[in-house]
PDB file of C-alpha atoms in Angstrom:
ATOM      1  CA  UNK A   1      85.587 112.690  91.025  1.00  0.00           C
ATOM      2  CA  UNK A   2      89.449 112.569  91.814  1.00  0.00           C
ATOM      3  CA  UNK A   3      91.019 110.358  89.824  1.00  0.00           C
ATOM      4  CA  UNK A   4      94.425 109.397  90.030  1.00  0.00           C
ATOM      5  CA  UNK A   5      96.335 106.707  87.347  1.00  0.00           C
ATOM      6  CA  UNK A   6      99.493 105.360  87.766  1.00  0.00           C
ATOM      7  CA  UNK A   7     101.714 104.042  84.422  1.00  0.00           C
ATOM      8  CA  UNK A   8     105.378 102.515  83.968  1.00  0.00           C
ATOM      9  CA  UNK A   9     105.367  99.949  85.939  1.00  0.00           C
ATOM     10  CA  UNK A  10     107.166  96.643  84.712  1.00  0.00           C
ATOM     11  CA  UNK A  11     110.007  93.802  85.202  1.00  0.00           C
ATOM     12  CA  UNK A  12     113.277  95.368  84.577  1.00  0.00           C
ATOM     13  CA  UNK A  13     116.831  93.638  85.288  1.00  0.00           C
ATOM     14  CA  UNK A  14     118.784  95.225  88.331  1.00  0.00           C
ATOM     15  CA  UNK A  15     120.891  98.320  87.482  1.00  0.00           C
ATOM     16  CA  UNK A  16     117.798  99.220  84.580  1.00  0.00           C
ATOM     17  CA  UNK A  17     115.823 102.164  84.872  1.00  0.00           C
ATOM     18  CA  UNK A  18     111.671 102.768  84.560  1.00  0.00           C
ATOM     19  CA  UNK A  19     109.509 105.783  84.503  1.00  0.00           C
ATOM     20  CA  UNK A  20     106.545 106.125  86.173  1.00  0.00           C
ATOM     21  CA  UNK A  21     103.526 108.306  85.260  1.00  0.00           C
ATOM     22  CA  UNK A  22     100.612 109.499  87.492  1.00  0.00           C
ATOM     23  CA  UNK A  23      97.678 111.294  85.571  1.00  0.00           C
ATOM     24  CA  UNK A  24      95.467 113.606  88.004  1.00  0.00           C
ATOM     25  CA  UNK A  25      91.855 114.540  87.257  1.00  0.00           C
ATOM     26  CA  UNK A  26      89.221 116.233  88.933  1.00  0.00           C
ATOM     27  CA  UNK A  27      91.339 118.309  90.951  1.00  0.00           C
ATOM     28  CA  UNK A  28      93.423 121.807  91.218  1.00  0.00           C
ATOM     29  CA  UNK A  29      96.581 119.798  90.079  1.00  0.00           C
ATOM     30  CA  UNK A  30      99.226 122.804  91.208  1.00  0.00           C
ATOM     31  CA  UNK A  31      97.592 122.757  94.798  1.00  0.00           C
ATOM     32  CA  UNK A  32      98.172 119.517  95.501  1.00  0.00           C
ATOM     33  CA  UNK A  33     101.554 117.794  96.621  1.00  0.00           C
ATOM     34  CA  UNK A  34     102.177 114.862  95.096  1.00  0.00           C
ATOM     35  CA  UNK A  35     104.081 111.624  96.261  1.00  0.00           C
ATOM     36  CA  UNK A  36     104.939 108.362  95.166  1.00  0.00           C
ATOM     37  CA  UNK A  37     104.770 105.875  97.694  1.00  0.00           C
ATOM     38  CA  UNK A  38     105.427 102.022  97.932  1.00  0.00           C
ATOM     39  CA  UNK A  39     104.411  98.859  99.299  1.00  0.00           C
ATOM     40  CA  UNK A  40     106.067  95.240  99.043  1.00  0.00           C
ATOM     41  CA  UNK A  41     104.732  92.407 100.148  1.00  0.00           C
ATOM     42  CA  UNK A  42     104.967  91.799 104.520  1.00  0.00           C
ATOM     43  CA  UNK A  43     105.451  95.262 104.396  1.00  0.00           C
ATOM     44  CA  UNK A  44     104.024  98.769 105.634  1.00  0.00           C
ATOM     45  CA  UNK A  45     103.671 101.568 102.588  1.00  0.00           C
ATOM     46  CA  UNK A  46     106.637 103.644 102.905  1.00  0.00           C
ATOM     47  CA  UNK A  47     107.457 107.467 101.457  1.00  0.00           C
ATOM     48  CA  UNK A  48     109.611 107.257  98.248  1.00  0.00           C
ATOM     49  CA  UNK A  49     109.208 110.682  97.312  1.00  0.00           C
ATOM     50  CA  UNK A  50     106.939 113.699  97.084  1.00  0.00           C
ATOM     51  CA  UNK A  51     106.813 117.441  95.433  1.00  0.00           C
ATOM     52  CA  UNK A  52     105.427 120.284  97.111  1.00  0.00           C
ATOM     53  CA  UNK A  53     102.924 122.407  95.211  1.00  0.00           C
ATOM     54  CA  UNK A  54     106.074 125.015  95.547  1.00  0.00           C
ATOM     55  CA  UNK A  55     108.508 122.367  93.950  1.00  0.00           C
ATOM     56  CA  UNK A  56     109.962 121.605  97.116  1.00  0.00           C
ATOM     57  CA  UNK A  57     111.177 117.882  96.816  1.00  0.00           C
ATOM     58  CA  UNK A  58     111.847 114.701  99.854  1.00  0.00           C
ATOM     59  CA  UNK A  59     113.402 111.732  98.545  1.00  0.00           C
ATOM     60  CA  UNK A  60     113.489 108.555 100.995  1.00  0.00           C
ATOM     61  CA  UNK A  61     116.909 107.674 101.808  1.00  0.00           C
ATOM     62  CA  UNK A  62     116.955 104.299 100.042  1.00  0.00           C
ATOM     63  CA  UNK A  63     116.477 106.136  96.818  1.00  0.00           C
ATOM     64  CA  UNK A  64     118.613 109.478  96.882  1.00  0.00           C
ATOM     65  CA  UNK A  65     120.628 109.505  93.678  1.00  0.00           C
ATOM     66  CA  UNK A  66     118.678 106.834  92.073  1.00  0.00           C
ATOM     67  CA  UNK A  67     114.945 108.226  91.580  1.00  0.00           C
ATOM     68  CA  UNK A  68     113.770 111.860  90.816  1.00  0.00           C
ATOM     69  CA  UNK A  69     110.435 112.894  90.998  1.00  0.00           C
ATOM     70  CA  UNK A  70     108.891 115.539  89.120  1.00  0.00           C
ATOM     71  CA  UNK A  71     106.005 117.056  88.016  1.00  0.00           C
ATOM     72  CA  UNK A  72     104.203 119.236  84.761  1.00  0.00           C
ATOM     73  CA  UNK A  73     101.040 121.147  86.102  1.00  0.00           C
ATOM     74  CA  UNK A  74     100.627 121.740  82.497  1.00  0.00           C
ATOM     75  CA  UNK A  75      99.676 117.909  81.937  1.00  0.00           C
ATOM     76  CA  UNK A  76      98.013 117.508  85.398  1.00  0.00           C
ATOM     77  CA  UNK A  77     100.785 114.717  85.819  1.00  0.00           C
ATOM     78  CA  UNK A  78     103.481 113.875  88.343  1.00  0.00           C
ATOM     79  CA  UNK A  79     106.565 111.853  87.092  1.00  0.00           C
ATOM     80  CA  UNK A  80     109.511 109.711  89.410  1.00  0.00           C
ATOM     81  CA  UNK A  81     112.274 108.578  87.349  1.00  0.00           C
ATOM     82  CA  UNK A  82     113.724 105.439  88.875  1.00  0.00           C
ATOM     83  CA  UNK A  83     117.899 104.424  87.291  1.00  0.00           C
ATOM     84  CA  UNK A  84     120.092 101.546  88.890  1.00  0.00           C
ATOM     85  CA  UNK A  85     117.035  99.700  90.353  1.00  0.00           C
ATOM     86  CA  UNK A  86     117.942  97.129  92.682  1.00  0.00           C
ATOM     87  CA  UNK A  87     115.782  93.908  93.722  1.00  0.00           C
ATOM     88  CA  UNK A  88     114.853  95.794  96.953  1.00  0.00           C
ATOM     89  CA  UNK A  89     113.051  98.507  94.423  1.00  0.00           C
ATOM     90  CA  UNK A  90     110.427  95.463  93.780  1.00  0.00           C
ATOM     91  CA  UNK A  91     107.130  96.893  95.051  1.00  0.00           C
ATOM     92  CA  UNK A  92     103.458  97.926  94.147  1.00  0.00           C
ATOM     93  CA  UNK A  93     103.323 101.925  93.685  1.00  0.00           C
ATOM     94  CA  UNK A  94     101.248 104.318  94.516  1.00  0.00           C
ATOM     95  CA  UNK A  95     100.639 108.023  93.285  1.00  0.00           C
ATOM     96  CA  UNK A  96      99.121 110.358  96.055  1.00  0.00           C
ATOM     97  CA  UNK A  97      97.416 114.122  95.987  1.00  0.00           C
ATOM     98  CA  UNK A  98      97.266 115.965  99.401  1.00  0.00           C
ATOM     99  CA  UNK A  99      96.623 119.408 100.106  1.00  0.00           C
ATOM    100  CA  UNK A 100      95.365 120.679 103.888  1.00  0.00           C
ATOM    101  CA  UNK A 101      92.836 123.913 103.389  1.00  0.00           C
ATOM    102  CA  UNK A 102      92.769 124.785 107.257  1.00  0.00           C
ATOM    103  CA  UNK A 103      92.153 122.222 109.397  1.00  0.00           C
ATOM    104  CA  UNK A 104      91.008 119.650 106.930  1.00  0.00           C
ATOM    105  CA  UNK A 105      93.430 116.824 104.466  1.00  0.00           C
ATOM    106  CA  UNK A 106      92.328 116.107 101.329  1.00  0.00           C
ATOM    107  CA  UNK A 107      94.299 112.839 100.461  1.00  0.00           C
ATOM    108  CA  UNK A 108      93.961 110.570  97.220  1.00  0.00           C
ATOM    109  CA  UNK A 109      95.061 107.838  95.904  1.00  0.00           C
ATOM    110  CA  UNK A 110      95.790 105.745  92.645  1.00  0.00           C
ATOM    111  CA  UNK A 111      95.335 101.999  92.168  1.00  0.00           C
ATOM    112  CA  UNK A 112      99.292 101.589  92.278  1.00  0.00           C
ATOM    113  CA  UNK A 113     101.577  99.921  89.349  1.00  0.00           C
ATOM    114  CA  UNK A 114     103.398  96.847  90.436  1.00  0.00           C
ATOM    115  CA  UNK A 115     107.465  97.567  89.880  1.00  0.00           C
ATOM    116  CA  UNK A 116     109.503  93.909  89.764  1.00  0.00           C
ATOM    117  CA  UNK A 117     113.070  94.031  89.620  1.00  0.00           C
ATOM    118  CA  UNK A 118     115.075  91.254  89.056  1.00  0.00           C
ATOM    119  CA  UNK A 119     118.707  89.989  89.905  1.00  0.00           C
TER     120      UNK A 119
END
């Protein structure tokens, strides 16, 4: 089955940096876009970033500048790079696969990796 794990995650100071790792299995890896996305708490999951199976790369505008996402087909593993984190960064979050064959979504996700940033 699809199986998607999430790494990195941590307490880091404001202005640090973390990377996070998501590890795909069970799936065509370079078919799939892959996002991160993130959730803090009273809050609705929101877009951070994502990487077309062509390369083609969305940033949310909270994080332009600060995060890059990125991703190795080789490894089956998607990346996002996160510098000068600030205390609004603090979040659980999540790795997603999606690919549409016709009419039909295949979405996944991972368990999420809980990112605290402190002031």
């Amino acid at each position: 089955q699809v199986q998607l794990v999430e790494s990195g995650g941590g307490l880091v100071q404001a202005g640090g940096s973390l990377r996070l790792s998501c590890a795909a299995s069970g799936l065509t890896f370079s078919m799939y876009a892959m996002g991160w996305y993130r959730q803090a708490p009273g809050k609705q999951r929101e877009l951070v970033a994502d990487i077309s199976s062509a390369g083609s790369i969305n940033y949310a505008e909270s994080v332009k500048g600060r995060f890059t996402i990125s991703r190795d087909n080789a490894k089956n593993t998607v990346y996002l790079q996160m510098n000068s984190l600030k205390p609004e960064d603090t979040a659980v979050y999540y790795c997603s696969a999606h690919r549409r064959v016709l009419t039909y979504d295949y979405d996944y996700w991972g368990q999420g990796t809980q990112v605290t940033v402190s002031s």
